Amino acid sequence: GEFFFGIRSLLRKVIYTHRDKKLLPVIENELSKQYFFVPLQTYNDFQILQHSGYGSIEKFIIEVLESFAYQANEKDLLMFKHHPIDRGRKNYKEFIFQQAEELSIAKRVMVVHDLHLPTCLAHTKGTITINSTVGLSSILKGIPTITLGRAIYNIEGLTNKHLNLDEFWTKCTQPDQDLVLKFRQYLIETTQLNGNFFGRMPDV
């Protein structure tokens, strides 16, 4: 079983990396600040199962798509990015586009797998996550962020905690830079995560 998932993951990585690389210049130019970014967490993530009201990634995807369809600016796009650990096991692309089609927004939705994470973050209008550490990376880069689950960094001034998802698309604001610096210092002093967050950004 594990061998099969490993081989499939490797094959998908080759395909996805080649395909996603073509997207990079488009994201850095034409699509810069035109899309919202949704980094998906792993399908069996403890943080999802224990610290959110979702129970599954699919429920989260549906909520984001429906809110985007009805509340976001019509010119905005939505980018979902798979978690690399799920590469050999789970592929939400078909599910996402099926839901998007029903909401008549398929042309405004993108699904990527192995696109460079810091680039995705650098060019997004805002990040929507359940409680992923990518949300923290987003905040540290000064990007408007909303978390829909319980997260250590879901603090007013860091995230858009005062907004619900429907409001976030049009009213999101950047994190307070002074607070970001203080929180960053707090994390450095109280965790052993220095290599993850404060060195080079993880390419996931």
Short mmCIF file of C-alpha atoms in Angstrom, two decimals:
data_model
loop_
_atom_site.label_atom_id
_atom_site.label_comp_id
_atom_site.label_asym_id
_atom_site.label_seq_id
_atom_site.Cartn_x
_atom_site.Cartn_y
_atom_site.Cartn_z
CA GLY A 1 0.00 0.00 0.00
CA GLU A 2 2.64 2.53 1.08
CA PHE A 3 4.80 1.60 -1.92
CA PHE A 4 1.89 2.28 -4.28
CA PHE A 5 1.20 5.67 -2.68
CA GLY A 6 4.91 6.51 -2.87
CA ILE A 7 5.17 5.68 -6.58
CA ARG A 8 1.95 7.54 -7.37
CA SER A 9 3.16 10.54 -5.39
CA LEU A 10 6.44 10.59 -7.32
CA LEU A 11 4.68 10.40 -10.69
CA ARG A 12 2.25 13.13 -9.73
CA LYS A 13 5.10 15.34 -8.51
CA VAL A 14 6.80 15.14 -11.90
CA ILE A 15 3.55 15.98 -13.72
CA TYR A 16 2.38 18.69 -11.32
CA THR A 17 5.79 20.39 -11.05
CA HIS A 18 6.10 20.62 -14.85
CA ARG A 19 2.55 21.97 -15.20
CA ASP A 20 2.71 24.37 -12.25
CA LYS A 21 6.06 25.84 -13.39
CA LYS A 22 4.31 27.23 -16.46
CA LEU A 23 1.92 29.05 -14.13
CA LEU A 24 4.66 30.84 -12.17
CA PRO A 25 5.28 33.77 -14.56
CA VAL A 26 1.51 34.22 -14.98
CA ILE A 27 1.02 34.41 -11.21
CA GLU A 28 3.94 36.82 -10.83
CA ASN A 29 2.60 39.14 -13.53
CA GLU A 30 -0.98 39.03 -14.90
CA LEU A 31 -2.52 37.37 -11.83
CA SER A 32 -0.55 39.20 -9.14
CA LYS A 33 -2.96 40.45 -6.43
CA GLN A 34 -5.89 39.12 -8.47
CA TYR A 35 -6.49 35.91 -6.50
CA PHE A 36 -7.22 34.66 -3.00
CA PHE A 37 -5.11 31.74 -1.77
CA VAL A 38 -6.44 28.62 -0.04
CA PRO A 39 -3.71 26.22 1.16
CA LEU A 40 -5.36 22.86 1.82
CA GLN A 41 -4.36 20.83 4.85
CA THR A 42 -3.87 17.06 4.82
CA TYR A 43 -7.07 15.02 4.72
CA ASN A 44 -6.32 13.36 8.08
CA ASP A 45 -4.76 16.39 9.80
CA PHE A 46 -5.25 16.24 13.59
CA GLN A 47 -5.74 20.03 13.55
CA ILE A 48 -8.74 19.58 11.25
CA LEU A 49 -10.26 16.73 13.18
CA GLN A 50 -9.79 18.27 16.64
CA HIS A 51 -9.64 22.04 16.22
CA SER A 52 -12.23 22.93 13.62
CA GLY A 53 -15.91 22.39 13.05
CA TYR A 54 -15.37 20.79 9.65
CA GLY A 55 -14.46 17.13 10.08
CA SER A 56 -13.36 16.99 6.43
CA ILE A 57 -11.48 19.08 3.89
CA GLU A 58 -14.44 18.75 1.50
CA LYS A 59 -16.74 20.67 3.86
CA PHE A 60 -14.17 23.46 4.10
CA ILE A 61 -13.80 23.57 0.29
CA ILE A 62 -17.57 23.87 -0.19
CA GLU A 63 -17.85 26.69 2.36
CA VAL A 64 -15.02 28.65 0.72
CA LEU A 65 -16.40 28.17 -2.81
CA GLU A 66 -19.95 29.16 -1.86
CA SER A 67 -18.82 32.26 0.02
CA PHE A 68 -16.49 33.27 -2.84
CA ALA A 69 -19.24 32.74 -5.44
CA TYR A 70 -21.75 34.98 -3.67
CA GLN A 71 -19.58 37.57 -1.89
CA ALA A 72 -16.29 38.13 -3.72
CA ASN A 73 -15.67 40.72 -6.40
CA GLU A 74 -16.43 39.20 -9.82
CA LYS A 75 -12.91 40.01 -11.04
CA ASP A 76 -11.26 38.05 -8.23
CA LEU A 77 -9.90 34.52 -8.64
CA LEU A 78 -9.50 31.69 -6.16
CA MET A 79 -6.44 29.43 -5.95
CA PHE A 80 -6.47 26.14 -4.03
CA LYS A 81 -3.12 24.48 -3.32
CA HIS A 82 -2.87 20.81 -2.34
CA HIS A 83 -0.74 19.82 0.61
CA PRO A 84 2.33 17.91 -0.69
CA ILE A 85 1.82 15.09 1.82
CA ASP A 86 -1.54 14.33 0.18
CA ARG A 87 -0.02 14.09 -3.30
CA GLY A 88 -0.13 10.31 -3.53
CA ARG A 89 -3.34 9.82 -1.56
CA LYS A 90 -5.82 12.58 -2.18
CA ASN A 91 -6.63 14.79 -5.16
CA TYR A 92 -9.40 17.33 -4.66
CA LYS A 93 -9.15 18.88 -8.13
CA GLU A 94 -12.15 17.09 -9.63
CA PHE A 95 -14.24 17.73 -6.51
CA ILE A 96 -13.32 21.43 -6.47
CA PHE A 97 -14.19 21.97 -10.12
CA GLN A 98 -17.41 19.98 -9.82
CA GLN A 99 -18.54 22.27 -7.00
CA ALA A 100 -17.28 25.38 -8.80
CA GLU A 101 -19.18 24.37 -11.94
CA GLU A 102 -22.42 24.12 -9.96
CA LEU A 103 -21.78 27.62 -8.62
CA SER A 104 -20.88 28.94 -12.12
CA ILE A 105 -17.40 30.06 -11.02
CA ALA A 106 -15.22 27.33 -12.58
CA LYS A 107 -13.44 29.90 -14.79
CA ARG A 108 -12.41 31.85 -11.69
CA VAL A 109 -10.92 28.87 -9.82
CA MET A 110 -7.39 27.44 -10.02
CA VAL A 111 -6.05 24.26 -8.42
CA VAL A 112 -2.28 23.80 -8.04
CA HIS A 113 -0.12 21.15 -6.42
CA ASP A 114 3.60 21.87 -6.45
CA LEU A 115 3.70 25.60 -7.04
CA HIS A 116 6.33 27.41 -4.94
CA LEU A 117 4.55 28.41 -1.70
CA PRO A 118 6.36 31.73 -1.04
CA THR A 119 5.45 32.83 -4.59
CA CYS A 120 1.79 31.89 -4.05
CA LEU A 121 1.79 33.98 -0.87
CA ALA A 122 3.74 36.92 -2.30
CA HIS A 123 1.13 37.56 -5.01
CA THR A 124 -2.14 36.80 -3.23
CA LYS A 125 -4.77 39.34 -2.12
CA GLY A 126 -5.46 37.27 0.98
CA THR A 127 -5.11 33.81 2.52
CA ILE A 128 -7.98 31.62 3.77
CA THR A 129 -7.08 28.65 5.96
CA ILE A 130 -8.57 26.46 8.66
CA ASN A 131 -5.56 26.62 10.99
CA SER A 132 -2.55 25.73 8.85
CA THR A 133 0.96 26.99 9.64
CA VAL A 134 0.79 28.51 6.13
CA GLY A 135 -1.57 31.03 7.72
CA LEU A 136 1.27 32.07 10.02
CA SER A 137 3.67 32.35 7.08
CA SER A 138 1.05 34.53 5.37
CA ILE A 139 0.81 36.86 8.38
CA LEU A 140 4.61 37.14 8.65
CA LYS A 141 4.65 38.25 4.99
CA GLY A 142 2.11 40.98 5.75
CA ILE A 143 -0.77 39.36 3.85
CA PRO A 144 -4.43 39.66 4.90
CA THR A 145 -5.30 36.31 6.49
CA ILE A 146 -8.40 34.64 7.93
CA THR A 147 -8.48 31.38 9.85
CA LEU A 148 -11.72 29.39 10.07
CA GLY A 149 -10.58 27.02 12.82
CA ARG A 150 -8.83 27.45 16.15
CA ALA A 151 -5.24 28.59 15.70
CA ILE A 152 -2.58 29.98 18.05
CA TYR A 153 -2.08 32.97 15.74
CA ASN A 154 -5.79 33.85 15.35
CA ILE A 155 -5.40 37.16 17.16
CA GLU A 156 -7.08 40.42 16.24
CA GLY A 157 -4.49 42.54 14.44
CA LEU A 158 -2.70 39.47 13.08
CA THR A 159 -5.66 37.83 11.35
CA ASN A 160 -8.95 39.36 10.20
CA LYS A 161 -10.61 37.89 13.28
CA HIS A 162 -13.25 40.65 13.30
CA LEU A 163 -14.57 39.54 9.90
CA ASN A 164 -16.46 36.44 8.83
CA LEU A 165 -15.55 34.73 5.55
CA ASP A 166 -18.32 36.47 3.59
CA GLU A 167 -16.90 39.86 4.60
CA PHE A 168 -13.24 38.91 4.14
CA TRP A 169 -13.31 38.99 0.30
CA THR A 170 -14.03 42.72 0.16
CA LYS A 171 -13.00 44.07 3.58
CA CYS A 172 -9.80 42.20 4.47
CA THR A 173 -6.90 44.19 5.91
CA GLN A 174 -3.18 43.58 6.32
CA PRO A 175 -1.80 42.49 9.69
CA ASP A 176 -0.55 45.16 12.09
CA GLN A 177 3.22 45.18 11.52
CA ASP A 178 4.12 46.10 15.12
CA LEU A 179 2.01 43.23 16.40
CA VAL A 180 3.54 40.87 13.81
CA LEU A 181 7.04 41.74 15.05
CA LYS A 182 6.02 41.21 18.68
CA PHE A 183 4.33 37.89 17.90
CA ARG A 184 7.31 36.75 15.85
CA GLN A 185 9.60 37.52 18.79
CA TYR A 186 7.25 35.70 21.15
CA LEU A 187 7.33 32.58 18.93
CA ILE A 188 11.12 32.65 18.70
CA GLU A 189 11.39 32.85 22.49
CA THR A 190 8.78 30.21 23.32
CA THR A 191 9.11 27.55 20.58
CA GLN A 192 11.75 25.46 18.89
CA LEU A 193 10.31 26.23 15.45
CA ASN A 194 13.04 28.61 14.40
CA GLY A 195 14.05 26.53 11.38
CA ASN A 196 10.49 26.30 10.09
CA PHE A 197 9.29 29.86 10.34
CA PHE A 198 12.21 32.18 10.58
CA GLY A 199 14.78 30.76 8.25
CA ARG A 200 13.93 30.17 4.63
CA MET A 201 10.20 29.63 4.10
CA PRO A 202 9.32 25.93 3.72
CA ASP A 203 8.63 25.06 0.08
CA VAL A 204 5.29 23.35 0.59
#
